[in-house]
mmCIF file with all atom_site columns, C-alpha atoms in Angstrom:
data_model
loop_
_atom_site.group_PDB
_atom_site.id
_atom_site.type_symbol
_atom_site.label_atom_id
_atom_site.label_alt_id
_atom_site.label_comp_id
_atom_site.label_asym_id
_atom_site.label_entity_id
_atom_site.label_seq_id
_atom_site.pdbx_PDB_ins_code
_atom_site.Cartn_x
_atom_site.Cartn_y
_atom_site.Cartn_z
_atom_site.occupancy
_atom_site.B_iso_or_equiv
_atom_site.pdbx_formal_charge
_atom_site.auth_seq_id
_atom_site.auth_comp_id
_atom_site.auth_asym_id
_atom_site.auth_atom_id
_atom_site.pdbx_PDB_model_num
ATOM 1   C CA . ASP A 1 1   ? -19.393 -128.363 28.514 1.00 0.00 ? 1   ASP A CA 1
ATOM 2   C CA . ALA A 1 2   ? -21.512 -128.335 31.514 1.00 0.00 ? 2   ALA A CA 1
ATOM 3   C CA . GLY A 1 3   ? -22.644 -131.809 30.884 1.00 0.00 ? 3   GLY A CA 1
ATOM 4   C CA . VAL A 1 4   ? -26.097 -133.072 32.075 1.00 0.00 ? 4   VAL A CA 1
ATOM 5   C CA . ILE A 1 5   ? -27.600 -130.975 34.352 1.00 0.00 ? 5   ILE A CA 1
ATOM 6   C CA . GLN A 1 6   ? -30.127 -132.303 36.861 1.00 0.00 ? 6   GLN A CA 1
ATOM 7   C CA . SER A 1 7   ? -32.288 -130.359 39.289 1.00 0.00 ? 7   SER A CA 1
ATOM 8   C CA . PRO A 1 8   ? -33.197 -130.315 41.887 1.00 0.00 ? 8   PRO A CA 1
ATOM 9   C CA . ARG A 1 9   ? -29.802 -132.362 43.456 1.00 0.00 ? 9   ARG A CA 1
ATOM 10  C CA . HIS A 1 10  ? -32.004 -133.029 46.834 1.00 0.00 ? 10  HIS A CA 1
ATOM 11  C CA . GLU A 1 11  ? -35.753 -133.568 47.288 1.00 0.00 ? 11  GLU A CA 1
ATOM 12  C CA . VAL A 1 12  ? -37.118 -134.259 50.602 1.00 0.00 ? 12  VAL A CA 1
ATOM 13  C CA . THR A 1 13  ? -41.343 -134.385 50.552 1.00 0.00 ? 13  THR A CA 1
ATOM 14  C CA . GLU A 1 14  ? -44.140 -136.117 52.185 1.00 0.00 ? 14  GLU A CA 1
ATOM 15  C CA . MET A 1 15  ? -46.172 -138.743 50.879 1.00 0.00 ? 15  MET A CA 1
ATOM 16  C CA . GLY A 1 16  ? -49.228 -137.976 48.570 1.00 0.00 ? 16  GLY A CA 1
ATOM 17  C CA . GLN A 1 17  ? -46.892 -134.725 47.047 1.00 0.00 ? 17  GLN A CA 1
ATOM 18  C CA . GLU A 1 18  ? -46.231 -134.317 43.514 1.00 0.00 ? 18  GLU A CA 1
ATOM 19  C CA . VAL A 1 19  ? -42.735 -134.415 42.716 1.00 0.00 ? 19  VAL A CA 1
ATOM 20  C CA . THR A 1 20  ? -40.919 -133.042 39.636 1.00 0.00 ? 20  THR A CA 1
ATOM 21  C CA . LEU A 1 21  ? -37.393 -133.778 38.540 1.00 0.00 ? 21  LEU A CA 1
ATOM 22  C CA . ARG A 1 22  ? -35.679 -131.945 35.779 1.00 0.00 ? 22  ARG A CA 1
ATOM 23  C CA . CYS A 1 23  ? -32.860 -132.541 33.239 1.00 0.00 ? 23  CYS A CA 1
ATOM 24  C CA . LYS A 1 24  ? -30.930 -130.725 30.587 1.00 0.00 ? 24  LYS A CA 1
ATOM 25  C CA . PRO A 1 25  ? -28.944 -132.844 28.676 1.00 0.00 ? 25  PRO A CA 1
ATOM 26  C CA . ILE A 1 26  ? -25.547 -132.245 26.571 1.00 0.00 ? 26  ILE A CA 1
ATOM 27  C CA . SER A 1 27  ? -26.342 -129.962 24.015 1.00 0.00 ? 27  SER A CA 1
ATOM 28  C CA . GLY A 1 28  ? -26.632 -131.869 20.350 1.00 0.00 ? 28  GLY A CA 1
ATOM 29  C CA . HIS A 1 29  ? -27.474 -135.164 22.076 1.00 0.00 ? 29  HIS A CA 1
ATOM 30  C CA . ASN A 1 30  ? -30.921 -136.637 20.678 1.00 0.00 ? 30  ASN A CA 1
ATOM 31  C CA . SER A 1 31  ? -31.295 -139.359 23.308 1.00 0.00 ? 31  SER A CA 1
ATOM 32  C CA . LEU A 1 32  ? -32.081 -139.199 26.967 1.00 0.00 ? 32  LEU A CA 1
ATOM 33  C CA . PHE A 1 33  ? -32.637 -141.583 29.657 1.00 0.00 ? 33  PHE A CA 1
ATOM 34  C CA . TRP A 1 34  ? -34.080 -141.359 33.048 1.00 0.00 ? 34  TRP A CA 1
ATOM 35  C CA . TYR A 1 35  ? -32.756 -144.257 35.462 1.00 0.00 ? 35  TYR A CA 1
ATOM 36  C CA . ARG A 1 36  ? -33.781 -144.820 39.161 1.00 0.00 ? 36  ARG A CA 1
ATOM 37  C CA . GLN A 1 37  ? -30.871 -146.156 41.454 1.00 0.00 ? 37  GLN A CA 1
ATOM 38  C CA . THR A 1 38  ? -31.911 -147.968 44.932 1.00 0.00 ? 38  THR A CA 1
ATOM 39  C CA . MET A 1 39  ? -30.037 -150.218 47.303 1.00 0.00 ? 39  MET A CA 1
ATOM 40  C CA . MET A 1 40  ? -32.431 -153.045 46.533 1.00 0.00 ? 40  MET A CA 1
ATOM 41  C CA . ARG A 1 41  ? -32.828 -152.939 42.651 1.00 0.00 ? 41  ARG A CA 1
ATOM 42  C CA . GLY A 1 42  ? -29.525 -151.164 41.583 1.00 0.00 ? 42  GLY A CA 1
ATOM 43  C CA . LEU A 1 43  ? -29.737 -149.235 38.531 1.00 0.00 ? 43  LEU A CA 1
ATOM 44  C CA . GLU A 1 44  ? -33.367 -149.152 36.264 1.00 0.00 ? 44  GLU A CA 1
ATOM 45  C CA . LEU A 1 45  ? -33.911 -148.017 33.487 1.00 0.00 ? 45  LEU A CA 1
ATOM 46  C CA . LEU A 1 46  ? -37.160 -146.180 33.683 1.00 0.00 ? 46  LEU A CA 1
ATOM 47  C CA . ILE A 1 47  ? -37.532 -144.379 29.856 1.00 0.00 ? 47  ILE A CA 1
ATOM 48  C CA . TYR A 1 48  ? -35.925 -143.284 26.929 1.00 0.00 ? 48  TYR A CA 1
ATOM 49  C CA . PHE A 1 49  ? -36.683 -140.697 24.664 1.00 0.00 ? 49  PHE A CA 1
ATOM 50  C CA . ASN A 1 50  ? -35.004 -140.169 21.275 1.00 0.00 ? 50  ASN A CA 1
ATOM 51  C CA . ASN A 1 51  ? -35.511 -137.203 19.262 1.00 0.00 ? 51  ASN A CA 1
ATOM 52  C CA . ASN A 1 52  ? -38.027 -135.854 22.280 1.00 0.00 ? 52  ASN A CA 1
ATOM 53  C CA . VAL A 1 53  ? -40.039 -138.979 21.385 1.00 0.00 ? 53  VAL A CA 1
ATOM 54  C CA . PRO A 1 54  ? -40.809 -141.652 24.215 1.00 0.00 ? 54  PRO A CA 1
ATOM 55  C CA . ILE A 1 55  ? -39.289 -145.123 22.578 1.00 0.00 ? 55  ILE A CA 1
ATOM 56  C CA . ASP A 1 56  ? -39.222 -147.396 25.478 1.00 0.00 ? 56  ASP A CA 1
ATOM 57  C CA . ASP A 1 57  ? -41.439 -146.813 28.561 1.00 0.00 ? 57  ASP A CA 1
ATOM 58  C CA . SER A 1 58  ? -41.443 -150.343 29.815 1.00 0.00 ? 58  SER A CA 1
ATOM 59  C CA . GLY A 1 59  ? -39.618 -149.349 33.001 1.00 0.00 ? 59  GLY A CA 1
ATOM 60  C CA . MET A 1 60  ? -41.790 -146.895 34.688 1.00 0.00 ? 60  MET A CA 1
ATOM 61  C CA . PRO A 1 61  ? -43.574 -148.417 37.719 1.00 0.00 ? 61  PRO A CA 1
ATOM 62  C CA . GLU A 1 62  ? -46.700 -147.470 37.276 1.00 0.00 ? 62  GLU A CA 1
ATOM 63  C CA . ASP A 1 63  ? -49.157 -144.683 36.375 1.00 0.00 ? 63  ASP A CA 1
ATOM 64  C CA . ARG A 1 64  ? -47.899 -142.536 39.213 1.00 0.00 ? 64  ARG A CA 1
ATOM 65  C CA . PHE A 1 65  ? -44.800 -142.113 37.099 1.00 0.00 ? 65  PHE A CA 1
ATOM 66  C CA . SER A 1 66  ? -45.088 -139.914 33.759 1.00 0.00 ? 66  SER A CA 1
ATOM 67  C CA . ALA A 1 67  ? -41.962 -138.213 31.930 1.00 0.00 ? 67  ALA A CA 1
ATOM 68  C CA . LYS A 1 68  ? -41.934 -135.656 29.354 1.00 0.00 ? 68  LYS A CA 1
ATOM 69  C CA . MET A 1 69  ? -39.746 -134.224 26.752 1.00 0.00 ? 69  MET A CA 1
ATOM 70  C CA . PRO A 1 70  ? -40.764 -131.106 25.472 1.00 0.00 ? 70  PRO A CA 1
ATOM 71  C CA . ASN A 1 71  ? -37.816 -129.879 23.666 1.00 0.00 ? 71  ASN A CA 1
ATOM 72  C CA . ALA A 1 72  ? -34.441 -131.307 22.947 1.00 0.00 ? 72  ALA A CA 1
ATOM 73  C CA . SER A 1 73  ? -32.866 -129.211 26.100 1.00 0.00 ? 73  SER A CA 1
ATOM 74  C CA . PHE A 1 74  ? -35.324 -130.120 28.688 1.00 0.00 ? 74  PHE A CA 1
ATOM 75  C CA . SER A 1 75  ? -37.334 -133.142 30.097 1.00 0.00 ? 75  SER A CA 1
ATOM 76  C CA . THR A 1 76  ? -39.353 -133.866 33.290 1.00 0.00 ? 76  THR A CA 1
ATOM 77  C CA . LEU A 1 77  ? -39.847 -136.956 35.418 1.00 0.00 ? 77  LEU A CA 1
ATOM 78  C CA . LYS A 1 78  ? -42.837 -136.559 37.720 1.00 0.00 ? 78  LYS A CA 1
ATOM 79  C CA . ILE A 1 79  ? -44.058 -138.656 40.335 1.00 0.00 ? 79  ILE A CA 1
ATOM 80  C CA . GLN A 1 80  ? -47.689 -138.123 41.516 1.00 0.00 ? 80  GLN A CA 1
ATOM 81  C CA . PRO A 1 81  ? -48.551 -138.709 44.198 1.00 0.00 ? 81  PRO A CA 1
ATOM 82  C CA . SER A 1 82  ? -45.239 -139.836 45.345 1.00 0.00 ? 82  SER A CA 1
ATOM 83  C CA . GLU A 1 83  ? -44.867 -142.663 48.059 1.00 0.00 ? 83  GLU A CA 1
ATOM 84  C CA . PRO A 1 84  ? -42.219 -143.664 50.402 1.00 0.00 ? 84  PRO A CA 1
ATOM 85  C CA . ARG A 1 85  ? -40.855 -146.487 48.133 1.00 0.00 ? 85  ARG A CA 1
ATOM 86  C CA . ASP A 1 86  ? -40.144 -144.323 45.172 1.00 0.00 ? 86  ASP A CA 1
ATOM 87  C CA . SER A 1 87  ? -37.339 -142.676 47.391 1.00 0.00 ? 87  SER A CA 1
ATOM 88  C CA . ALA A 1 88  ? -34.261 -143.040 45.219 1.00 0.00 ? 88  ALA A CA 1
ATOM 89  C CA . VAL A 1 89  ? -31.424 -141.501 43.453 1.00 0.00 ? 89  VAL A CA 1
ATOM 90  C CA . TYR A 1 90  ? -32.603 -140.607 39.916 1.00 0.00 ? 90  TYR A CA 1
ATOM 91  C CA . PHE A 1 91  ? -30.350 -140.034 37.095 1.00 0.00 ? 91  PHE A CA 1
ATOM 92  C CA . CYS A 1 92  ? -30.957 -138.609 33.834 1.00 0.00 ? 92  CYS A CA 1
ATOM 93  C CA . ALA A 1 93  ? -28.355 -139.763 30.859 1.00 0.00 ? 93  ALA A CA 1
ATOM 94  C CA . SER A 1 94  ? -27.942 -138.335 27.707 1.00 0.00 ? 94  SER A CA 1
ATOM 95  C CA . SER A 1 95  ? -26.474 -139.803 24.470 1.00 0.00 ? 95  SER A CA 1
ATOM 96  C CA . PRO A 1 96  ? -25.298 -138.141 20.829 1.00 0.00 ? 96  PRO A CA 1
ATOM 97  C CA . SER A 1 97  ? -27.616 -141.330 19.252 1.00 0.00 ? 97  SER A CA 1
ATOM 98  C CA . GLY A 1 98  ? -29.778 -144.330 20.682 1.00 0.00 ? 98  GLY A CA 1
ATOM 99  C CA . GLN A 1 99  ? -27.874 -145.906 18.414 1.00 0.00 ? 99  GLN A CA 1
ATOM 100 C CA . PHE A 1 100 ? -25.649 -149.027 19.297 1.00 0.00 ? 100 PHE A CA 1
ATOM 101 C CA . GLY A 1 101 ? -22.322 -148.478 21.005 1.00 0.00 ? 101 GLY A CA 1
ATOM 102 C CA . ASN A 1 102 ? -22.827 -144.779 21.777 1.00 0.00 ? 102 ASN A CA 1
ATOM 103 C CA . GLU A 1 103 ? -21.483 -143.880 25.388 1.00 0.00 ? 103 GLU A CA 1
ATOM 104 C CA . GLN A 1 104 ? -24.526 -142.541 27.471 1.00 0.00 ? 104 GLN A CA 1
ATOM 105 C CA . PHE A 1 105 ? -23.294 -139.467 29.999 1.00 0.00 ? 105 PHE A CA 1
ATOM 106 C CA . PHE A 1 106 ? -24.963 -139.495 33.211 1.00 0.00 ? 106 PHE A CA 1
ATOM 107 C CA . GLY A 1 107 ? -26.065 -136.509 35.337 1.00 0.00 ? 107 GLY A CA 1
ATOM 108 C CA . PRO A 1 108 ? -25.161 -136.215 39.006 1.00 0.00 ? 108 PRO A CA 1
ATOM 109 C CA . GLY A 1 109 ? -28.573 -137.469 40.298 1.00 0.00 ? 109 GLY A CA 1
ATOM 110 C CA . THR A 1 110 ? -31.363 -135.978 42.231 1.00 0.00 ? 110 THR A CA 1
ATOM 111 C CA . ARG A 1 111 ? -31.802 -137.655 45.746 1.00 0.00 ? 111 ARG A CA 1
ATOM 112 C CA . LEU A 1 112 ? -35.180 -138.005 46.322 1.00 0.00 ? 112 LEU A CA 1
ATOM 113 C CA . THR A 1 113 ? -36.850 -138.739 49.913 1.00 0.00 ? 113 THR A CA 1
ATOM 114 C CA . VAL A 1 114 ? -40.064 -139.665 50.224 1.00 0.00 ? 114 VAL A CA 1
ATOM 115 C CA . LEU A 1 115 ? -41.577 -139.169 54.103 1.00 0.00 ? 115 LEU A CA 1
ATOM 116 C CA . GLY H 2 1   ? -24.015 -141.141 46.673 1.00 0.00 ? 1   GLY H CA 1
ATOM 117 C CA . GLU H 2 2   ? -26.274 -144.431 47.713 1.00 0.00 ? 2   GLU H CA 1
ATOM 118 C CA . SER H 2 3   ? -25.568 -146.653 44.650 1.00 0.00 ? 3   SER H CA 1
ATOM 119 C CA . VAL H 2 4   ? -25.366 -150.235 45.252 1.00 0.00 ? 4   VAL H CA 1
ATOM 120 C CA . GLY H 2 5   ? -26.897 -152.546 47.293 1.00 0.00 ? 5   GLY H CA 1
ATOM 121 C CA . LEU H 2 6   ? -26.917 -154.274 50.697 1.00 0.00 ? 6   LEU H CA 1
ATOM 122 C CA . HIS H 2 7   ? -24.606 -157.135 49.641 1.00 0.00 ? 7   HIS H CA 1
ATOM 123 C CA . LEU H 2 8   ? -22.350 -155.349 47.341 1.00 0.00 ? 8   LEU H CA 1
ATOM 124 C CA . PRO H 2 9   ? -19.189 -157.247 46.552 1.00 0.00 ? 9   PRO H CA 1
ATOM 125 C CA . THR H 2 10  ? -16.026 -155.421 47.679 1.00 0.00 ? 10  THR H CA 1
ATOM 126 C CA . LEU H 2 11  ? -12.752 -155.381 46.719 1.00 0.00 ? 11  LEU H CA 1
ATOM 127 C CA . SER H 2 12  ? -9.660  -154.143 48.722 1.00 0.00 ? 12  SER H CA 1
ATOM 128 C CA . VAL H 2 13  ? -6.603  -153.414 46.794 1.00 0.00 ? 13  VAL H CA 1
ATOM 129 C CA . GLN H 2 14  ? -3.263  -151.689 47.618 1.00 0.00 ? 14  GLN H CA 1
ATOM 130 C CA . GLU H 2 15  ? -2.213  -148.727 46.295 1.00 0.00 ? 15  GLU H CA 1
ATOM 131 C CA . GLY H 2 16  ? 0.091   -149.737 43.391 1.00 0.00 ? 16  GLY H CA 1
ATOM 132 C CA . ASP H 2 17  ? -1.631  -152.966 42.719 1.00 0.00 ? 17  ASP H CA 1
ATOM 133 C CA . ASN H 2 18  ? -3.170  -154.053 40.248 1.00 0.00 ? 18  ASN H CA 1
ATOM 134 C CA . SER H 2 19  ? -7.040  -155.010 40.475 1.00 0.00 ? 19  SER H CA 1
ATOM 135 C CA . ILE H 2 20  ? -9.338  -157.275 38.559 1.00 0.00 ? 20  ILE H CA 1
ATOM 136 C CA . ILE H 2 21  ? -13.031 -156.794 38.802 1.00 0.00 ? 21  ILE H CA 1
ATOM 137 C CA . ASN H 2 22  ? -15.414 -159.538 37.596 1.00 0.00 ? 22  ASN H CA 1
ATOM 138 C CA . CYS H 2 23  ? -18.704 -159.612 36.102 1.00 0.00 ? 23  CYS H CA 1
ATOM 139 C CA . ALA H 2 24  ? -21.149 -162.369 34.618 1.00 0.00 ? 24  ALA H CA 1
ATOM 140 C CA . TYR H 2 25  ? -23.422 -161.320 32.372 1.00 0.00 ? 25  TYR H CA 1
ATOM 141 C CA . SER H 2 26  ? -27.013 -162.708 31.775 1.00 0.00 ? 26  SER H CA 1
ATOM 142 C CA . ASN H 2 27  ? -28.181 -162.159 28.432 1.00 0.00 ? 27  ASN H CA 1
ATOM 143 C CA . SER H 2 28  ? -26.372 -164.562 25.734 1.00 0.00 ? 28  SER H CA 1
ATOM 144 C CA . ALA H 2 29  ? -27.579 -162.297 22.770 1.00 0.00 ? 29  ALA H CA 1
ATOM 145 C CA . SER H 2 30  ? -25.545 -159.288 24.410 1.00 0.00 ? 30  SER H CA 1
ATOM 146 C CA . ASP H 2 31  ? -22.891 -158.116 21.892 1.00 0.00 ? 31  ASP H CA 1
ATOM 147 C CA . TYR H 2 32  ? -21.940 -154.748 23.265 1.00 0.00 ? 32  TYR H CA 1
ATOM 148 C CA . PHE H 2 33  ? -20.511 -154.486 26.777 1.00 0.00 ? 33  PHE H CA 1
ATOM 149 C CA . ILE H 2 34  ? -19.400 -151.420 28.744 1.00 0.00 ? 34  ILE H CA 1
ATOM 150 C CA . TRP H 2 35  ? -17.854 -150.636 32.245 1.00 0.00 ? 35  TRP H CA 1
ATOM 151 C CA . TYR H 2 36  ? -18.841 -147.769 34.240 1.00 0.00 ? 36  TYR H CA 1
ATOM 152 C CA . LYS H 2 37  ? -17.317 -145.641 37.416 1.00 0.00 ? 37  LYS H CA 1
ATOM 153 C CA . GLN H 2 38  ? -19.514 -144.690 39.866 1.00 0.00 ? 38  GLN H CA 1
ATOM 154 C CA . GLU H 2 39  ? -18.027 -142.500 42.487 1.00 0.00 ? 39  GLU H CA 1
ATOM 155 C CA . SER H 2 40  ? -19.766 -141.145 45.805 1.00 0.00 ? 40  SER H CA 1
ATOM 156 C CA . GLY H 2 41  ? -22.195 -138.568 45.193 1.00 0.00 ? 41  GLY H CA 1
ATOM 157 C CA . LYS H 2 42  ? -21.851 -138.794 41.347 1.00 0.00 ? 42  LYS H CA 1
ATOM 158 C CA . GLY H 2 43  ? -23.602 -140.597 38.093 1.00 0.00 ? 43  GLY H CA 1
ATOM 159 C CA . PRO H 2 44  ? -21.750 -143.500 36.795 1.00 0.00 ? 44  PRO H CA 1
ATOM 160 C CA . GLN H 2 45  ? -19.093 -142.700 34.357 1.00 0.00 ? 45  GLN H CA 1
ATOM 161 C CA . PHE H 2 46  ? -18.180 -144.403 31.173 1.00 0.00 ? 46  PHE H CA 1
ATOM 162 C CA . ILE H 2 47  ? -15.059 -146.087 31.521 1.00 0.00 ? 47  ILE H CA 1
ATOM 163 C CA . ILE H 2 48  ? -14.489 -148.653 28.771 1.00 0.00 ? 48  ILE H CA 1
ATOM 164 C CA . ASP H 2 49  ? -16.501 -150.543 25.952 1.00 0.00 ? 49  ASP H CA 1
ATOM 165 C CA . ILE H 2 50  ? -15.932 -153.550 24.340 1.00 0.00 ? 50  ILE H CA 1
ATOM 166 C CA . ARG H 2 51  ? -17.965 -155.705 21.128 1.00 0.00 ? 51  ARG H CA 1
ATOM 167 C CA . SER H 2 52  ? -18.432 -159.142 21.036 1.00 0.00 ? 52  SER H CA 1
ATOM 168 C CA . ASN H 2 53  ? -16.001 -159.469 18.191 1.00 0.00 ? 53  ASN H CA 1
ATOM 169 C CA . MET H 2 54  ? -13.184 -158.604 20.539 1.00 0.00 ? 54  MET H CA 1
ATOM 170 C CA . ASP H 2 55  ? -11.571 -160.617 23.327 1.00 0.00 ? 55  ASP H CA 1
ATOM 171 C CA . LYS H 2 56  ? -9.741  -157.691 25.078 1.00 0.00 ? 56  LYS H CA 1
ATOM 172 C CA . ARG H 2 57  ? -9.392  -154.086 24.931 1.00 0.00 ? 57  ARG H CA 1
ATOM 173 C CA . GLN H 2 58  ? -6.912  -151.587 26.374 1.00 0.00 ? 58  GLN H CA 1
ATOM 174 C CA . GLY H 2 59  ? -7.266  -147.966 27.429 1.00 0.00 ? 59  GLY H CA 1
ATOM 175 C CA . GLN H 2 60  ? -5.479  -145.931 29.485 1.00 0.00 ? 60  GLN H CA 1
ATOM 176 C CA . ARG H 2 61  ? -4.375  -148.257 32.813 1.00 0.00 ? 61  ARG H CA 1
ATOM 177 C CA . VAL H 2 62  ? -7.462  -150.334 32.014 1.00 0.00 ? 62  VAL H CA 1
ATOM 178 C CA . THR H 2 63  ? -7.934  -153.050 30.145 1.00 0.00 ? 63  THR H CA 1
ATOM 179 C CA . VAL H 2 64  ? -11.445 -154.980 29.400 1.00 0.00 ? 64  VAL H CA 1
ATOM 180 C CA . LEU H 2 65  ? -11.326 -158.849 28.751 1.00 0.00 ? 65  LEU H CA 1
ATOM 181 C CA . LEU H 2 66  ? -14.399 -160.774 27.399 1.00 0.00 ? 66  LEU H CA 1
ATOM 182 C CA . ASN H 2 67  ? -15.287 -164.366 27.748 1.00 0.00 ? 67  ASN H CA 1
ATOM 183 C CA . LYS H 2 68  ? -18.332 -165.041 25.656 1.00 0.00 ? 68  LYS H CA 1
ATOM 184 C CA . THR H 2 69  ? -18.235 -168.640 26.233 1.00 0.00 ? 69  THR H CA 1
ATOM 185 C CA . VAL H 2 70  ? -18.939 -168.322 29.712 1.00 0.00 ? 70  VAL H CA 1
ATOM 186 C CA . LYS H 2 71  ? -20.421 -164.939 29.525 1.00 0.00 ? 71  LYS H CA 1
ATOM 187 C CA . HIS H 2 72  ? -17.838 -163.288 31.563 1.00 0.00 ? 72  HIS H CA 1
ATOM 188 C CA . LEU H 2 73  ? -16.108 -159.840 31.518 1.00 0.00 ? 73  LEU H CA 1
ATOM 189 C CA . SER H 2 74  ? -13.459 -158.515 33.538 1.00 0.00 ? 74  SER H CA 1
ATOM 190 C CA . LEU H 2 75  ? -12.028 -154.906 34.152 1.00 0.00 ? 75  LEU H CA 1
ATOM 191 C CA . GLN H 2 76  ? -8.102  -154.878 34.914 1.00 0.00 ? 76  GLN H CA 1
ATOM 192 C CA . ILE H 2 77  ? -6.869  -151.576 36.737 1.00 0.00 ? 77  ILE H CA 1
ATOM 193 C CA . ALA H 2 78  ? -3.002  -151.197 36.492 1.00 0.00 ? 78  ALA H CA 1
ATOM 194 C CA . ALA H 2 79  ? -1.159  -149.606 39.485 1.00 0.00 ? 79  ALA H CA 1
ATOM 195 C CA . THR H 2 80  ? -4.231  -148.876 41.077 1.00 0.00 ? 80  THR H CA 1
ATOM 196 C CA . GLN H 2 81  ? -4.355  -145.428 43.021 1.00 0.00 ? 81  GLN H CA 1
ATOM 197 C CA . PRO H 2 82  ? -6.679  -143.871 45.817 1.00 0.00 ? 82  PRO H CA 1
ATOM 198 C CA . GLY H 2 83  ? -8.801  -142.098 43.213 1.00 0.00 ? 83  GLY H CA 1
ATOM 199 C CA . ASP H 2 84  ? -9.826  -145.669 41.503 1.00 0.00 ? 84  ASP H CA 1
ATOM 200 C CA . SER H 2 85  ? -11.870 -145.865 44.893 1.00 0.00 ? 85  SER H CA 1
ATOM 201 C CA . ALA H 2 86  ? -15.415 -146.299 43.503 1.00 0.00 ? 86  ALA H CA 1
ATOM 202 C CA . VAL H 2 87  ? -18.112 -148.987 42.720 1.00 0.00 ? 87  VAL H CA 1
ATOM 203 C CA . TYR H 2 88  ? -18.132 -150.547 39.086 1.00 0.00 ? 88  TYR H CA 1
ATOM 204 C CA . PHE H 2 89  ? -20.549 -151.408 36.906 1.00 0.00 ? 89  PHE H CA 1
ATOM 205 C CA . CYS H 2 90  ? -20.606 -153.812 34.042 1.00 0.00 ? 90  CYS H CA 1
ATOM 206 C CA . ALA H 2 91  ? -23.206 -153.171 31.316 1.00 0.00 ? 91  ALA H CA 1
ATOM 207 C CA . GLU H 2 92  ? -24.687 -155.257 28.394 1.00 0.00 ? 92  GLU H CA 1
ATOM 208 C CA . SER H 2 93  ? -26.687 -154.049 25.577 1.00 0.00 ? 93  SER H CA 1
ATOM 209 C CA . ILE H 2 94  ? -27.643 -155.907 22.355 1.00 0.00 ? 94  ILE H CA 1
ATOM 210 C CA . SER H 2 95  ? -27.288 -153.985 18.593 1.00 0.00 ? 95  SER H CA 1
ATOM 211 C CA . GLY H 2 96  ? -29.853 -153.539 15.958 1.00 0.00 ? 96  GLY H CA 1
ATOM 212 C CA . GLY H 2 97  ? -32.071 -151.580 18.185 1.00 0.00 ? 97  GLY H CA 1
ATOM 213 C CA . TYR H 2 98  ? -31.662 -148.740 20.631 1.00 0.00 ? 98  TYR H CA 1
ATOM 214 C CA . GLN H 2 99  ? -28.971 -148.429 23.161 1.00 0.00 ? 99  GLN H CA 1
ATOM 215 C CA . LYS H 2 100 ? -30.905 -150.037 26.160 1.00 0.00 ? 100 LYS H CA 1
ATOM 216 C CA . VAL H 2 101 ? -28.447 -150.999 28.661 1.00 0.00 ? 101 VAL H CA 1
ATOM 217 C CA . THR H 2 102 ? -28.477 -153.488 31.537 1.00 0.00 ? 102 THR H CA 1
ATOM 218 C CA . PHE H 2 103 ? -26.714 -152.739 34.500 1.00 0.00 ? 103 PHE H CA 1
ATOM 219 C CA . GLY H 2 104 ? -24.984 -155.245 37.024 1.00 0.00 ? 104 GLY H CA 1
ATOM 220 C CA . THR H 2 105 ? -25.013 -154.836 40.624 1.00 0.00 ? 105 THR H CA 1
ATOM 221 C CA . GLY H 2 106 ? -21.627 -153.265 40.793 1.00 0.00 ? 106 GLY H CA 1
ATOM 222 C CA . THR H 2 107 ? -18.119 -153.713 42.967 1.00 0.00 ? 107 THR H CA 1
ATOM 223 C CA . LYS H 2 108 ? -17.046 -151.896 45.147 1.00 0.00 ? 108 LYS H CA 1
ATOM 224 C CA . LEU H 2 109 ? -13.508 -150.881 44.871 1.00 0.00 ? 109 LEU H CA 1
ATOM 225 C CA . GLN H 2 110 ? -11.533 -149.767 47.839 1.00 0.00 ? 110 GLN H CA 1
ATOM 226 C CA . VAL H 2 111 ? -8.007  -148.796 47.491 1.00 0.00 ? 111 VAL H CA 1
ATOM 227 C CA . ILE H 2 112 ? -5.780  -149.121 50.709 1.00 0.00 ? 112 ILE H CA 1
ATOM 228 C CA . PRO H 2 113 ? -3.157  -146.056 50.599 1.00 0.00 ? 113 PRO H CA 1
#
């Protein structure tokens, strides 16, 4: 099993540009999570999908952030326009179920730098 | 990879000794707790979990203790090895809904060879 796959692993962009992060969850997992990790705020949940449907997006910082899950094997997190304060490591995680007590499997993360 | 705040607590342990990492959780309604390990440049990795109806749970070389009275968790690592060097996060969750997990700020474990 390849685990959760994220791309790109590193992204450097200029302020104002659009950024798209990609995630392929583990096959058979029906829950997907996007997290952001920074030095100041630690690990924060941005959005949670269950069976491709967004269930909780209360962690999405603002309208510049959007996430989609068009099918069970692919999700994107888009930032438009990007700002320097968006610089962080973004993790995608998947779980066999969104139900209580299930382990979340994290991808390797995408390190985003906005200049 | 970058994973923790500027003032991350650090625990230095001699190789072969036991390590104890502590965590205070915030929500008294939380009834499911997880410890994650994050190595440099990688995502968090599940280590062990415990439900609130238990006080102790053991895994391979790791033990988690839960004290609900004072909202405290600890992770004990026996015979600490260099490969245990990482940042350790405790996380809490509430049953009855989806698995929204709230992560703590983390503790960095440094193993001295």
